Coordinates of C-alpha atoms in Angstrom, one line a residue:
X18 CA 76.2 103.8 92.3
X19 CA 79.0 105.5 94.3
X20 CA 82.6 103.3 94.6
X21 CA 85.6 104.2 97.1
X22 CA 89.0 103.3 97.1
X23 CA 90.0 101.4 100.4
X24 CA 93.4 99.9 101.4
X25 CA 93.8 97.4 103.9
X26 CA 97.3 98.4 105.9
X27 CA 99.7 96.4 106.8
X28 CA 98.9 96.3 110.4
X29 CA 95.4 95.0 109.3
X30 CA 97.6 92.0 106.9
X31 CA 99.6 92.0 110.6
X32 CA 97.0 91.2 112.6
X33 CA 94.9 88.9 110.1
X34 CA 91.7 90.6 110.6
X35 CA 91.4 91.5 106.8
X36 CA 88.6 89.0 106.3
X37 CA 86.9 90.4 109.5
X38 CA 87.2 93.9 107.5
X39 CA 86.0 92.8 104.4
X40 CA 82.9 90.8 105.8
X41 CA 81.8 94.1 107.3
X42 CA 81.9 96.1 104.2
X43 CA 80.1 93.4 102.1
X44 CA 77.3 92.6 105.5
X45 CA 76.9 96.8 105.1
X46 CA 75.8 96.0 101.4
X47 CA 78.8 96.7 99.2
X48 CA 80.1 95.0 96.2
X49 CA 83.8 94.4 95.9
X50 CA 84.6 95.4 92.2
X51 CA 88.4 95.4 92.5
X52 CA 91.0 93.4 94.7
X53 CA 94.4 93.0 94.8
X54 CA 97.7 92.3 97.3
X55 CA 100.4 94.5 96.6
X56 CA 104.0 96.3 98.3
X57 CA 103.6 100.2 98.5
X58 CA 107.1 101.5 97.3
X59 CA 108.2 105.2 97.8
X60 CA 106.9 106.7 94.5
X61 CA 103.5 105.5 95.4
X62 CA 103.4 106.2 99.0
X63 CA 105.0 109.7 98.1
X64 CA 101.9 110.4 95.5
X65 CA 99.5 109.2 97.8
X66 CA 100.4 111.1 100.6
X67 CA 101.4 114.1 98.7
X68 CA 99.6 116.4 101.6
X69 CA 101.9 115.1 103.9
X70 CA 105.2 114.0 101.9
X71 CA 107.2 116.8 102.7
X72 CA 106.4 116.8 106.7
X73 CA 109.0 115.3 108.9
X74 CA 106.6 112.5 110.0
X75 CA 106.4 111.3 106.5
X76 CA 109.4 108.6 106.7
X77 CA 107.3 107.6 109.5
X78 CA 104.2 106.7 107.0
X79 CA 106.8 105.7 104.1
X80 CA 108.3 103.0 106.8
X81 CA 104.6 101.6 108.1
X82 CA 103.3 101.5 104.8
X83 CA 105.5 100.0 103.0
X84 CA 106.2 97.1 106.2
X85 CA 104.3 94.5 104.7
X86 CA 102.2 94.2 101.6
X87 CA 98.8 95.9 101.8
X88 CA 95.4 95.1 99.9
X89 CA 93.5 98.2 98.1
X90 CA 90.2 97.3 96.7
X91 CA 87.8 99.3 95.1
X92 CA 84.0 98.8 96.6
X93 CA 81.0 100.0 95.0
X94 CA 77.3 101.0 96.8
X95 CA 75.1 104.1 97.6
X96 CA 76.5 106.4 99.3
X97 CA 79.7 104.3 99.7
X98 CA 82.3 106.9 100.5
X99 CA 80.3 108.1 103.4
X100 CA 79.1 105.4 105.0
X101 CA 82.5 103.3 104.4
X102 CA 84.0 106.1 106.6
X103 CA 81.3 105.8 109.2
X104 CA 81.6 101.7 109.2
X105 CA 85.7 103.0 110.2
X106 CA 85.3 105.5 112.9
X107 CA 87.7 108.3 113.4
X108 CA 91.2 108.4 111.4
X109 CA 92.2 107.9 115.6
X110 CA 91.6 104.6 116.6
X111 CA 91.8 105.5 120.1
X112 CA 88.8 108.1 119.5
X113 CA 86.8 105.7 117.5
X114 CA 84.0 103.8 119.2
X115 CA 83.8 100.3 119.9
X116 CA 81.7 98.7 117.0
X117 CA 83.9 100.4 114.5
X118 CA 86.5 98.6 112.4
X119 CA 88.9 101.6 113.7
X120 CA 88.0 101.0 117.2
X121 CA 87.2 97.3 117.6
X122 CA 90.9 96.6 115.5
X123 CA 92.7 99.8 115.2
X124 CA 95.7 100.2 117.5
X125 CA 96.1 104.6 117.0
X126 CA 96.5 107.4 114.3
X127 CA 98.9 105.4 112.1
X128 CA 97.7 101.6 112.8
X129 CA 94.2 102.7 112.1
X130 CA 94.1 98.8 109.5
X131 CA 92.5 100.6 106.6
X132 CA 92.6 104.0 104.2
X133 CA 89.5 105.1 102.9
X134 CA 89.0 108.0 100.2
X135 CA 87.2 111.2 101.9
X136 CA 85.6 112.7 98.8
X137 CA 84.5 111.2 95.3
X138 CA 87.4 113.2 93.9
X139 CA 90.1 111.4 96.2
X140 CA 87.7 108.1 95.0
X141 CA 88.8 108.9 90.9
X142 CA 92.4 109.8 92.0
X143 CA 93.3 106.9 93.9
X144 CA 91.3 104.9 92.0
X145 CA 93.6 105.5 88.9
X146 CA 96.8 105.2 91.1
X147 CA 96.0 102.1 92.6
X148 CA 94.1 100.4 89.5
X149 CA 95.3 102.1 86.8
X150 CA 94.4 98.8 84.7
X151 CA 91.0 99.5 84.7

């Protein structure tokens, strides 16, 4: 079995559709194996988005994310990764398809209400960064 790191964004907390999210996953068949509600600081942000921390639409991210407090979870099934990413549509909400979490609650690029990891390595890293207890 295949697990993913996913993080509920603070315009998902906003809007108070993270149960709506979370039903979807676990209707689609996968187990919730790690939960918690935390604030994203700058160290963590600036790991996470380490591709990206040194562009000047990174205060942009740093400012959104760390808004409100945000809920990673870690959720484990076949093929997880891949079809977590299809369940959410394009990273663009406005070019994701109605019937996707992305484009039945996302607002745009940014407000897209969750992260998903795109590979099983990205799944190990931010795994360890956002549950390094386990």
């Amino acid at each position: 079995m295949e697990e993913t790191l996913i993080i509920l964004k603070p315009d998902c907390m906003k809007k108070r559709v993270a149960g709506e999210v979370i039903s979807r996953f676990e209707k689609a068949g996968f187990e919730i194996v790690a939960s918690k509600v935390m604030q994203l600081d700058g160290p963590i942000l600036r790991e996470h988005y380490a591709h990206v921390a040194d562009k000047p639409f990174f205060p942009e991210i740093e400012e959104f994310m760390s808004s409100r407090p945000v809920m990673p979870m870690i959720l484990r099934g076949e093929d997880v990764i891949a079809k977590v990413r299809d369940l959410l549509g394009p990273t663009n909400s406005q070019e994701a398809a109605k019937g996707t979490i992305r484009g039945d609650l996302g607002t745009d690029m940014m407000q897209n209400v969750v992260h998903a990891s795109d590979s099983p390595e990205a799944a190990a890293d931010e795994k360890k960064r956002f549950f390094p207890e386990l």
